XYZ file of C-alpha atoms in Angstrom:
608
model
C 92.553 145.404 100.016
C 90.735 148.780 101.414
C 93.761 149.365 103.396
C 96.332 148.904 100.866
C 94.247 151.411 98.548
C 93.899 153.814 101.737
C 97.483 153.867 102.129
C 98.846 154.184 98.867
C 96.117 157.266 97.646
C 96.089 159.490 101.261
C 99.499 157.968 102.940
C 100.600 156.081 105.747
C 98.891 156.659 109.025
C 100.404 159.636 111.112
C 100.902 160.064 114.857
C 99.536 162.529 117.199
C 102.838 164.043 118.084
C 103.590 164.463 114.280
C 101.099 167.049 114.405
C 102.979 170.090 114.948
C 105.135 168.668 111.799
C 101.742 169.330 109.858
C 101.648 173.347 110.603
C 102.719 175.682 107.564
C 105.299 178.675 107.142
C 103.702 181.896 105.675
C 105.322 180.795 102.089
C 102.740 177.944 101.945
C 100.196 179.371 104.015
C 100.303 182.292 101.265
C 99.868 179.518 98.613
C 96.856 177.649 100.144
C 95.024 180.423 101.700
C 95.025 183.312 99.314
C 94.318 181.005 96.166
C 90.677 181.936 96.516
C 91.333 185.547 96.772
C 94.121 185.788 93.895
C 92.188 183.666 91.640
C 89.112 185.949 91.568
C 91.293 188.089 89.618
C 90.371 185.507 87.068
C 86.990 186.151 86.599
C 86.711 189.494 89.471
C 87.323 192.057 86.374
C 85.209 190.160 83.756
C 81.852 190.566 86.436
C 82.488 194.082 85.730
C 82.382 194.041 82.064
C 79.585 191.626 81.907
C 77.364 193.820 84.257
C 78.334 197.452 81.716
C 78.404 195.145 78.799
C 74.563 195.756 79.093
C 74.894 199.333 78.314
C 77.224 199.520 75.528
C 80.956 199.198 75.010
C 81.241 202.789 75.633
C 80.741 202.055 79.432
C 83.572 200.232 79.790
C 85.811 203.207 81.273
C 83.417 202.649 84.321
C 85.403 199.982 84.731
C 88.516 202.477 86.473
C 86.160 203.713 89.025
C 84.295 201.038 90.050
C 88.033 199.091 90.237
C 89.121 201.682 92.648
C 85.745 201.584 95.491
C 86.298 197.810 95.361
C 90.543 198.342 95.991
C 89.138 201.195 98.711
C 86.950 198.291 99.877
C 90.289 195.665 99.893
C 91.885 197.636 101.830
C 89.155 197.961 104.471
C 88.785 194.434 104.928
C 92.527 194.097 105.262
C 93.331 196.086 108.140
C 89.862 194.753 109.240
C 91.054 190.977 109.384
C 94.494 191.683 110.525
C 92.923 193.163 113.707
C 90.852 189.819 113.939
C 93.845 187.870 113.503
C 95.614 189.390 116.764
C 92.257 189.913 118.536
C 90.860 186.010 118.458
C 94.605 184.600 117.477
C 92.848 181.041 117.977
C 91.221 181.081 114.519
C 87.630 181.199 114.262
C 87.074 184.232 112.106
C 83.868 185.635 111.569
C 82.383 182.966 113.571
C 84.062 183.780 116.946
C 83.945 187.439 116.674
C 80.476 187.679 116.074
C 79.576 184.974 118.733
C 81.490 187.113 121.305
C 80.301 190.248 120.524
C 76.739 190.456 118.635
C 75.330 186.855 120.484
C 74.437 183.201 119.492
C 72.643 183.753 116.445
C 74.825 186.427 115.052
C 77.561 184.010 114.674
C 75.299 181.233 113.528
C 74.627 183.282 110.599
C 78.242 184.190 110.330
C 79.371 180.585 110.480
C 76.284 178.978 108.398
C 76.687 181.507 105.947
C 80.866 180.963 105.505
C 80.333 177.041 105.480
C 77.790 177.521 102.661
C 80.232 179.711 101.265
C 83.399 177.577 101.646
C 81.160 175.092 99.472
C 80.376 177.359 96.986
C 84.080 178.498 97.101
C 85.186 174.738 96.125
C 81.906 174.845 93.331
C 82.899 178.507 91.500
C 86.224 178.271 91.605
C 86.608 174.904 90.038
C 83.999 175.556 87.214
C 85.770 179.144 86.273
C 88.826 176.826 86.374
C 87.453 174.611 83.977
C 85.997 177.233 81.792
C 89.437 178.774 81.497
C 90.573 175.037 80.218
C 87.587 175.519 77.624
C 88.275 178.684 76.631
C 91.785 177.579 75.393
C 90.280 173.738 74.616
C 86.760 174.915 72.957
C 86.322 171.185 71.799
C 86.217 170.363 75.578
C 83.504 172.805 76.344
C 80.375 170.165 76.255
C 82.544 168.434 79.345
C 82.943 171.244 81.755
C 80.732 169.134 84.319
C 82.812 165.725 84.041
C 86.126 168.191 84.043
C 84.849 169.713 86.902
C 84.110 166.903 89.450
C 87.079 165.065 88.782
C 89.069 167.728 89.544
C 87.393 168.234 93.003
C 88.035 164.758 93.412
C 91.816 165.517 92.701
C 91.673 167.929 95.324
C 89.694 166.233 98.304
C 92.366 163.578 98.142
C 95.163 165.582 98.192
C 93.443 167.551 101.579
C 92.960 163.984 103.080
C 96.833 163.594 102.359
C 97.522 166.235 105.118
C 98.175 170.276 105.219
C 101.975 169.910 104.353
C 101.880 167.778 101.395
C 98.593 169.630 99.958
C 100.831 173.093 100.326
C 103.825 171.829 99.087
C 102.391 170.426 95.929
C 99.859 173.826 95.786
C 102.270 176.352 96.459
C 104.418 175.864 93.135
C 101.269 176.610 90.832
C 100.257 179.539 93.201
C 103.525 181.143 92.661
C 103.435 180.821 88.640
C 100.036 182.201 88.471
C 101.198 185.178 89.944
C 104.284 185.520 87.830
C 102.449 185.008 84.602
C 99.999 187.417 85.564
C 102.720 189.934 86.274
C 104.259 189.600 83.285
C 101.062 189.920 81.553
C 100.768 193.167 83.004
C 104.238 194.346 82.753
C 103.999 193.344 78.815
C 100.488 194.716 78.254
C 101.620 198.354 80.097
C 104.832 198.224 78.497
C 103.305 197.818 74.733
C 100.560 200.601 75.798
C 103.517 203.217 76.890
C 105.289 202.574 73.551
C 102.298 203.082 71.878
C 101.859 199.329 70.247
C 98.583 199.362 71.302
C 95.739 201.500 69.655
C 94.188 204.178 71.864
C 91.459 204.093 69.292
C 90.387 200.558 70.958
C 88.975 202.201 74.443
C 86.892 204.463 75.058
C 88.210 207.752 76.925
C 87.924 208.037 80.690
C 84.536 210.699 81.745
C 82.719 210.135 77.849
C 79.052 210.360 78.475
C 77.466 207.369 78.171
C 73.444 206.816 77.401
C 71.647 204.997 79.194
C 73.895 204.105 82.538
C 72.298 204.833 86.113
C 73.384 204.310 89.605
C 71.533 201.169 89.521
C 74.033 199.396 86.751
C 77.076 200.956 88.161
C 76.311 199.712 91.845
C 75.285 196.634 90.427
C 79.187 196.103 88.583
C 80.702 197.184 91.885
C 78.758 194.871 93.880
C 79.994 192.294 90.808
C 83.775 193.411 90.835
C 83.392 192.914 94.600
C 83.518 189.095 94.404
C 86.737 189.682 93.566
C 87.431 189.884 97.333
C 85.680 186.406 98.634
C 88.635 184.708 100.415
C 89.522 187.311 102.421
C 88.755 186.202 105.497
C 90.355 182.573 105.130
C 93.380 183.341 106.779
C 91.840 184.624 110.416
C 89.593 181.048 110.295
C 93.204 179.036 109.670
C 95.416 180.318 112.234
C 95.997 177.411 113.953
C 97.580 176.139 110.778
C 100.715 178.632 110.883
C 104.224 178.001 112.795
C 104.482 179.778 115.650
C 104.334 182.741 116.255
C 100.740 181.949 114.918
C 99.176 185.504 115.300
C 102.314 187.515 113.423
C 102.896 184.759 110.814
C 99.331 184.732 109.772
C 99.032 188.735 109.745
C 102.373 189.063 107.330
C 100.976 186.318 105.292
C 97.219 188.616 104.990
C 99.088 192.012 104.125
C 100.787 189.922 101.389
C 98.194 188.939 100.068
C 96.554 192.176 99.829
C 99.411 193.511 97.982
C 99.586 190.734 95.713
C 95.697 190.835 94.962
C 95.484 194.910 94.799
C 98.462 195.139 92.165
C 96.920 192.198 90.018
C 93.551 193.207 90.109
C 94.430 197.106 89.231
C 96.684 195.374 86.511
C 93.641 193.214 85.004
C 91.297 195.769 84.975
C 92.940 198.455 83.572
C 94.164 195.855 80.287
C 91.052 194.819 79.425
C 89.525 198.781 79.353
C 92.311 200.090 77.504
C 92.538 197.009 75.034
C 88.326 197.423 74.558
C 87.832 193.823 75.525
C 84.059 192.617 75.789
C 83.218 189.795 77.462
C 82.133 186.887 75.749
C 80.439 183.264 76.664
C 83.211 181.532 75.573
C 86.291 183.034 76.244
C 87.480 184.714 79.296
C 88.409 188.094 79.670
C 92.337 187.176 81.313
C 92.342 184.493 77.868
C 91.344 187.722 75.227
C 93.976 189.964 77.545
C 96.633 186.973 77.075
C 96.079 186.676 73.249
C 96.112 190.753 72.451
C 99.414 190.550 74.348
C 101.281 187.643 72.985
C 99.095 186.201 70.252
C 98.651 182.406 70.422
C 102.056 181.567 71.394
C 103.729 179.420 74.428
C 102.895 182.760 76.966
C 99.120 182.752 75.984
C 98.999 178.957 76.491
C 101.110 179.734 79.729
C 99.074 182.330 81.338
C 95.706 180.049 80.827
C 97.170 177.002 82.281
C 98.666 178.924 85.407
C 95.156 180.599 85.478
C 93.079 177.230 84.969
C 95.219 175.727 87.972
C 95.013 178.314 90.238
C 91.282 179.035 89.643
C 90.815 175.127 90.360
C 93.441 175.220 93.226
C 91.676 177.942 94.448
C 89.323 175.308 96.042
C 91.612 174.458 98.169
C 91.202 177.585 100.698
C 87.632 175.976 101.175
C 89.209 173.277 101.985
C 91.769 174.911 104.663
C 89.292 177.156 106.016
C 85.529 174.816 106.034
C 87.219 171.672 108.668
C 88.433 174.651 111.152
C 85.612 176.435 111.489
C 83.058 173.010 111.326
C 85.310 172.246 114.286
C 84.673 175.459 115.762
C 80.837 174.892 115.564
C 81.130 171.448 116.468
C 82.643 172.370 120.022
C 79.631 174.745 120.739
C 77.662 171.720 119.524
C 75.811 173.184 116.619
C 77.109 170.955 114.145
C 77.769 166.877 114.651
C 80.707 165.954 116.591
C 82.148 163.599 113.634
C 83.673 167.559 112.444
C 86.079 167.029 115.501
C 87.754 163.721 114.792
C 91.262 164.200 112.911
C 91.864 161.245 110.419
C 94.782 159.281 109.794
C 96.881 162.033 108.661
C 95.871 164.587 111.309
C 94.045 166.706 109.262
C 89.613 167.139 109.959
C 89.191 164.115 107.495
C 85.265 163.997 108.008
C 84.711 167.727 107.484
C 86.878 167.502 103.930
C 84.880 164.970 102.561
C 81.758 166.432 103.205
C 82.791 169.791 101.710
C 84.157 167.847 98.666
C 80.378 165.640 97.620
C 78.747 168.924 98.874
C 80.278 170.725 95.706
C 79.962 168.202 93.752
C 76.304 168.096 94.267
C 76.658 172.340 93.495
C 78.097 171.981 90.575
C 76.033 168.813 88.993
C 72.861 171.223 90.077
C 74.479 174.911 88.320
C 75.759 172.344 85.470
C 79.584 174.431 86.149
C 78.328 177.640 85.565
C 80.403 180.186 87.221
C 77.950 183.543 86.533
C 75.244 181.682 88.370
C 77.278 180.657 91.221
C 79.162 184.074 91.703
C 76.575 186.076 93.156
C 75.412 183.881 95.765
C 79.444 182.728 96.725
C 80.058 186.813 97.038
C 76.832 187.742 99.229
C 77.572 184.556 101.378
C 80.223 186.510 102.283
C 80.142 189.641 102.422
C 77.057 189.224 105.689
C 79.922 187.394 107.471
C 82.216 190.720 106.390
C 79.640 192.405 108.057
C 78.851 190.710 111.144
C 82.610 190.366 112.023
C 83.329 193.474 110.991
C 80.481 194.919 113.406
C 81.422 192.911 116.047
C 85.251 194.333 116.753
C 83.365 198.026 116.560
C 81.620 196.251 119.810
C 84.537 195.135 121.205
C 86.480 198.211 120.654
C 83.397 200.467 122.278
C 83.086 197.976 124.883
C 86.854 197.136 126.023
C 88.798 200.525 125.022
C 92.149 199.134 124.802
C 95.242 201.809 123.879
C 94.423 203.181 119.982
C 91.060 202.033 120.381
C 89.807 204.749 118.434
C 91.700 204.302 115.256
C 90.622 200.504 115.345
C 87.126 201.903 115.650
C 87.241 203.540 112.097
C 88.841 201.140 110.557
C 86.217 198.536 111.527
C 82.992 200.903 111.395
C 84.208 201.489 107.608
C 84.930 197.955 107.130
C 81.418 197.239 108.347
C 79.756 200.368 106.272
C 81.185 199.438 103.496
C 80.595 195.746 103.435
C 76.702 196.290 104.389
C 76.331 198.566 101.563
C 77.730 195.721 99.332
C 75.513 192.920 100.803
C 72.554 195.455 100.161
C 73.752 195.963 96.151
C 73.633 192.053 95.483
C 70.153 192.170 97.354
C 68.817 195.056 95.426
C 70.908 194.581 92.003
C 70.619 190.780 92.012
C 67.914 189.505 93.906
C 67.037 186.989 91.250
C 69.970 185.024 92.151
C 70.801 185.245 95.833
C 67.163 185.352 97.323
C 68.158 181.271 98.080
C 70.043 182.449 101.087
C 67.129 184.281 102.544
C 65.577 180.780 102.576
C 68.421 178.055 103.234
C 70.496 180.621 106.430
C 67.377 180.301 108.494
C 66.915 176.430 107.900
C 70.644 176.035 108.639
C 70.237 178.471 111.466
C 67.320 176.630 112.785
C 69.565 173.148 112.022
C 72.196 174.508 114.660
C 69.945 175.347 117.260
C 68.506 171.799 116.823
C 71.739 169.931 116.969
C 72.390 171.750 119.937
C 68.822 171.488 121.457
C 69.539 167.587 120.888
C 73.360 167.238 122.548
C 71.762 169.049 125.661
C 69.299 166.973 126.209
C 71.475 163.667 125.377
C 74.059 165.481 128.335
C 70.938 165.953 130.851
C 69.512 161.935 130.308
C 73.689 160.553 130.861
C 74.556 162.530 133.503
C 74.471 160.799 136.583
C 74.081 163.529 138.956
C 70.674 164.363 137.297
C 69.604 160.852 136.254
C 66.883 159.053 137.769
C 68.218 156.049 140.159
C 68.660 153.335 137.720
C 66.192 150.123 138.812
C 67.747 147.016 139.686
C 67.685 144.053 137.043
C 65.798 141.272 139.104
C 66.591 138.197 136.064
C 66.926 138.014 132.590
C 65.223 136.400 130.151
C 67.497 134.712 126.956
C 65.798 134.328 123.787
C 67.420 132.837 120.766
C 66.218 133.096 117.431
C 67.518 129.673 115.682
C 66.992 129.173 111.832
C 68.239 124.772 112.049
C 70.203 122.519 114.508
C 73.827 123.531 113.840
C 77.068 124.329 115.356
C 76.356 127.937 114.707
C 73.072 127.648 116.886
C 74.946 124.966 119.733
C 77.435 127.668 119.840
C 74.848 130.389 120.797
C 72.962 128.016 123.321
C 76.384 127.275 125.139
C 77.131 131.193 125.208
C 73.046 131.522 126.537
C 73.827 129.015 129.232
C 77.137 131.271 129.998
C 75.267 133.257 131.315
C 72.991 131.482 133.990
C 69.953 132.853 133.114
C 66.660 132.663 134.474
C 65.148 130.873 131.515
C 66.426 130.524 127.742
C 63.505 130.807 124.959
C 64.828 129.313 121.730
C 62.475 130.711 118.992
C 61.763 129.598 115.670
C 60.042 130.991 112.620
C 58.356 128.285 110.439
C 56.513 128.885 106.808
C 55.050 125.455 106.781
C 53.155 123.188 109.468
C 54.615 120.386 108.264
C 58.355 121.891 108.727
C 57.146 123.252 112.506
C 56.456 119.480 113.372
C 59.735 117.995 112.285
C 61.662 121.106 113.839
C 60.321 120.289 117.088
C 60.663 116.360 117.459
C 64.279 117.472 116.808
C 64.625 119.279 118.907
C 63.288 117.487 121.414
C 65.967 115.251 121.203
C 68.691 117.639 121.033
C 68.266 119.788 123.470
C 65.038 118.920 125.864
C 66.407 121.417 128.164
C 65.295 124.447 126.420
C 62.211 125.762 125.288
C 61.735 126.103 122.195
C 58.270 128.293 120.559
C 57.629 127.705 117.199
C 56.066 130.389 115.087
C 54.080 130.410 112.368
C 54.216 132.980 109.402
C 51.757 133.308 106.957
C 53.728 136.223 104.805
C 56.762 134.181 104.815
C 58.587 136.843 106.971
C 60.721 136.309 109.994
C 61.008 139.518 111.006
C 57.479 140.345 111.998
C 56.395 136.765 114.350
C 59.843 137.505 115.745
C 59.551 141.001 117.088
C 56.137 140.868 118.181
C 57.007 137.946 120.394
C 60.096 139.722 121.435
C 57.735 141.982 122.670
C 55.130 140.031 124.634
C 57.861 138.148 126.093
C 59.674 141.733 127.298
C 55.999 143.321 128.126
C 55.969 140.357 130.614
C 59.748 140.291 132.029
C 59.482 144.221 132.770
C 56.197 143.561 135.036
C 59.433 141.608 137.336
C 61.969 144.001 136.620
C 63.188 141.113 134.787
C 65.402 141.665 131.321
C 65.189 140.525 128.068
C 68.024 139.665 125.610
C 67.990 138.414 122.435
C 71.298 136.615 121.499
C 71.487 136.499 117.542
C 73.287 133.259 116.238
C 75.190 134.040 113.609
C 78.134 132.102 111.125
C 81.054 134.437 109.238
C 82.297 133.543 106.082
C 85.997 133.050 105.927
C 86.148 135.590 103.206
C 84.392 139.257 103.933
C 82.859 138.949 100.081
C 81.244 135.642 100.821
C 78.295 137.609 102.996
C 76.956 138.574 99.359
C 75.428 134.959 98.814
C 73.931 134.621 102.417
C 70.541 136.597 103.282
C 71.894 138.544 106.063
C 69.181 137.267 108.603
C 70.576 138.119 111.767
C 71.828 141.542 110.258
C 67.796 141.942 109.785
C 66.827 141.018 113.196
C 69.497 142.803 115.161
C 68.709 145.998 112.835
C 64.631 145.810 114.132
C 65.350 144.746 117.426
C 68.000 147.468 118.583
C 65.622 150.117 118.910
C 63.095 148.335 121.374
C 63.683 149.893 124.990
C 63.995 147.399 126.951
C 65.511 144.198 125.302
C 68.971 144.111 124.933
C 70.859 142.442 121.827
C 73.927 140.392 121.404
C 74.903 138.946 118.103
C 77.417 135.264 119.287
C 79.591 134.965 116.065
C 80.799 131.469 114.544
C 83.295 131.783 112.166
C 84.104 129.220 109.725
C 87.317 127.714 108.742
C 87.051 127.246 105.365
């Protein structure tokens, strides 16, 4: 039955030669990998507002300014990436570039602080997907929690489906996000040229405005940045394009600049020149759609292209987290589990871990995007940094042909993005001091993990081993619970063997059951020994292992083994295990960890 509901919800089983069938042309690749970044056009502009909102209404023409560092800062990152892409044009990202250049722990924090982000990616951009359903559905707003974990669950199946299928199905409401937004903007600019909108409703670019400082304005820049989170998923998911990898994936990144510049500009300049101030509510894109068209089919069109896409937008988290957990996992830093595809070729393991991760996020923020922002934007902008940083290395240290206008492009890439990290330290400390606690503990994690997998390598390798002693004998001893064809069959199996001697052991509660048990067996089977033990607590467990271990104290004085063969009977139905008490489950659970006794479980399985 597990299969059959396997198959029908994530498909049927693919090969490993199907797996170049699974990589993605930059059409789809556009749709699945820039959804983060477009999205945060969503909720990018409204940061600002809310951060000058604090002033007065009269700072809102801060807005134009601010809009144009963080498109200065865009562009930056662009050029940036797209040297990363052709640089390390294995994927990787921030990871790999700041392994190779800056060290170990450089890219630890790179790569601890993206998977933390590619979990908080999954967490923000559902909830402001959801609160864009709200805003439109206001009757639904007491549900944004339930509305948001079922949609993660949507998407984590439709990742375990495969990289084709997700895109295919993705890249359709992608594409009419992006044209509703467009016309949005074409509308709203058109009715400001003709003069249908007031210029009464804005406030006039350079008015004086009491009571702003640096401090507000660099903290709505550092706000508007988050805007830009998503940036870098396109270097991590390389190896997800047709070839030619490198080019497809660099086209696909200056796209998405373009497409994410135009909108953004387009956004932020509506909402200043229509006066729009942020409210709980109601988005700022929903109050943009409604000046524009009223409540109509375009305003109901624009939020539900806006509430998929800014829940869709989870899915770059899911593209971008299993590559670089595999990435990790082959230094060792993270468990191996990250490098097993699943049925459908995709890093099964690694999706399903982002997916409960964010649903734990979200169940702890209760869906609230402004509390989740800050710390999803400062997660990462360090790896902007780091990577960013680490090509001005390379560049210094290799000097390949135009080296020097690489240089700049980086060393302002890096500049810039430090200066941002700094802001959300300074400007919102209150919210993203958690990472200053949780990096170093995951930092600490991966040096563990790794710590462990070289030691595990040292103890198996043969060349290094100690000589391995000889076995001299072995020692059987069978726990039996009655005289049945479950325990005959485990004595014939013992006797397989040739052992030195076979112990049958058994547990008794009462003396008077301990005397009948052994006349009977006496009869039955006078060849073997049986010990009967008594427990007082009623437990089998205990009398069990601690004769397990005298007996194995004993055997390893010889060099002698010991081995426990667990008789046990299966149910003809898996479900039936439910009304048995799991016994030998118990014993072989206790008895697996002792060092020197070695356990087989003899199965009988019943016919009816």
């Amino acid at each position: 039955m597990f299969s059959s509901v396997k198959r029908f919800l994530i498909g049927r089983p693919l090969k490993s030669h199907e797996l170049g069938e699974q990589k993605i042309n930059k059409t789809k690749a556009l749709a699945i990998l820039s959804s983060d970044a477009l999205s945060s056009v969503a909720y990018g502009p409204e940061q600002i507002l809310i951060v000058l909102v604090t002033v007065g209404a009269t700072a809102f023409w801060y807005s134009i300014p601010i809009a144009v560092g963080v498109l200065i800062l865009l562009t930056a990152l662009i050029l940036s990436y797209r040297q990363i892409i052709f640089a390390y044009p294995h994927g990787g990202g921030a990871y790999v570039v700041s392994k190779s250049n800056l060290g170990v722990n450089s890219g630890l924090v790179a790569g601890g602080s993206l998977l933390v982000d590619y979990i908080l990616t999954v967490a923000v951009s559902v909830s402001a997907g959801t609160d864009a359903i709200t805003s439109a559905f206001p009757n639904l707003h007491g549900d944004n929690v339930g509305i948001a974990i079922l949609f993660v669950l949507f998407i984590t199946l439709l990742n375990l489906r495969g990289v084709t299928e997700s895109a295919s199905i993705l890249a359709y409401p992608v594409y009419l996000f992006v044209l509703a937004l467009f016309i949005l903007v074409g509308v709203g600019l058109y009715k400001i040229m003709t003069g249908q909108i007031s210029p009464a409703l804005h406030t006039p670019i350079g008015t004086p405005v009491a009571g702003i400082s640096l401090f507000i304005l660099l903290r709505a820049f550092a706000s508007g940045s988050s805007a830009l989170t998503g940036v870098e998923a396109i270097s991590n998911a390389i190896p997800n394009f047709k070839d030619p990898a490198p080019k497809n994936a660099a086209k696909t990144l200056m796209a998405m600049g373009i497409l994410l510049a135009a909108l953004f500009s387009g956004i932020v300049f509506l909402a200043y020149y229509y006066g729009i101030v942020p409210r709980a509510e109601v988005t700022v894109v929903s109050q943009i759609a409604e000046h524009t068209f009223g409540r109509n089919f375009m305003y109901y069109f624009i939020q539900g292209t806006t509430a998929l896409i800014l829940i869709l937008a989870a899915n770059t988290g899911y593209s971008a987290f299993p590559l670089l957990s595999v990435n990790l996992a082959k230094d060792k830093f993270i468990p191996r589990m990250f490098l097993v595809r699943g049925d459908r070729l995709g890093y099964s393991n690694g999706i399903i871990i982002l997916g409960a991760a964010s649903m734990i996020l979200i169940l702890a923020f209760h869906a609230e995007t402004e509390h989740l922002i800050p710390l999803y934007a400062v997660g990462v902008f360090i790896p902007f940094t780091l990577s960013q940083t680490g090509m001005m290395v390379k560049w210094l240290r290799e000097k390949p042909n135009g080296w020097g206008l690489k240089f700049v492009i980086n060393t302002t890439g890096a500049l810039i993005s430090f200066t941002v990290t700094l802001i959300f330290f300074v400007t919102k400390f209150s919210r993203v001091w958690p990472i200053l606690i949780f990096l170093p503990l995951i930092i600490l994690l991966f040096h563990r993990i790794k710590k462990h997998y070289e030691a595990v390598g040292d103890q198996l390798r043969i060349s290094d081993c100690e000589p391995a002693v000889p076995i001299e004998g072995n020692v059987i001893v069978v726990p039996v619970a009655g005289i049945t064809h479950v325990v005959e069959n485990s004595i014939n199996y013992a006797k397989s063997l040739k052992p030195d001697q076979i112990i049958a052991v058994y547990v008794a509660f009462e003396r008077e059951d301990e005397h009948k048990f052994e006349e009977k067996w006496k009869k039955w089977h006078p060849d073997i020994r049986l010990v009967t033990l008594h427990s007082h607590y009623r437990s089998i467990i205990n009398p069990l292992t601690k004769f397990v271990d005298t007996v194995e104290n004993k055997a390893s004085e010889a060099n002698f083994r010991v081995t426990v063969v667990i008789p046990q009977f299966m149910p003809k139905h898996s479900w039936e295990n439910i009304l048995h008490n799991q016994s030998s489950l118990l014993i072989r659970s206790f008895l697996l960890y002792r060092r020197n006794v070695i356990v087989t479980t003899v199965p009988y399985h019943l016919k009816k």
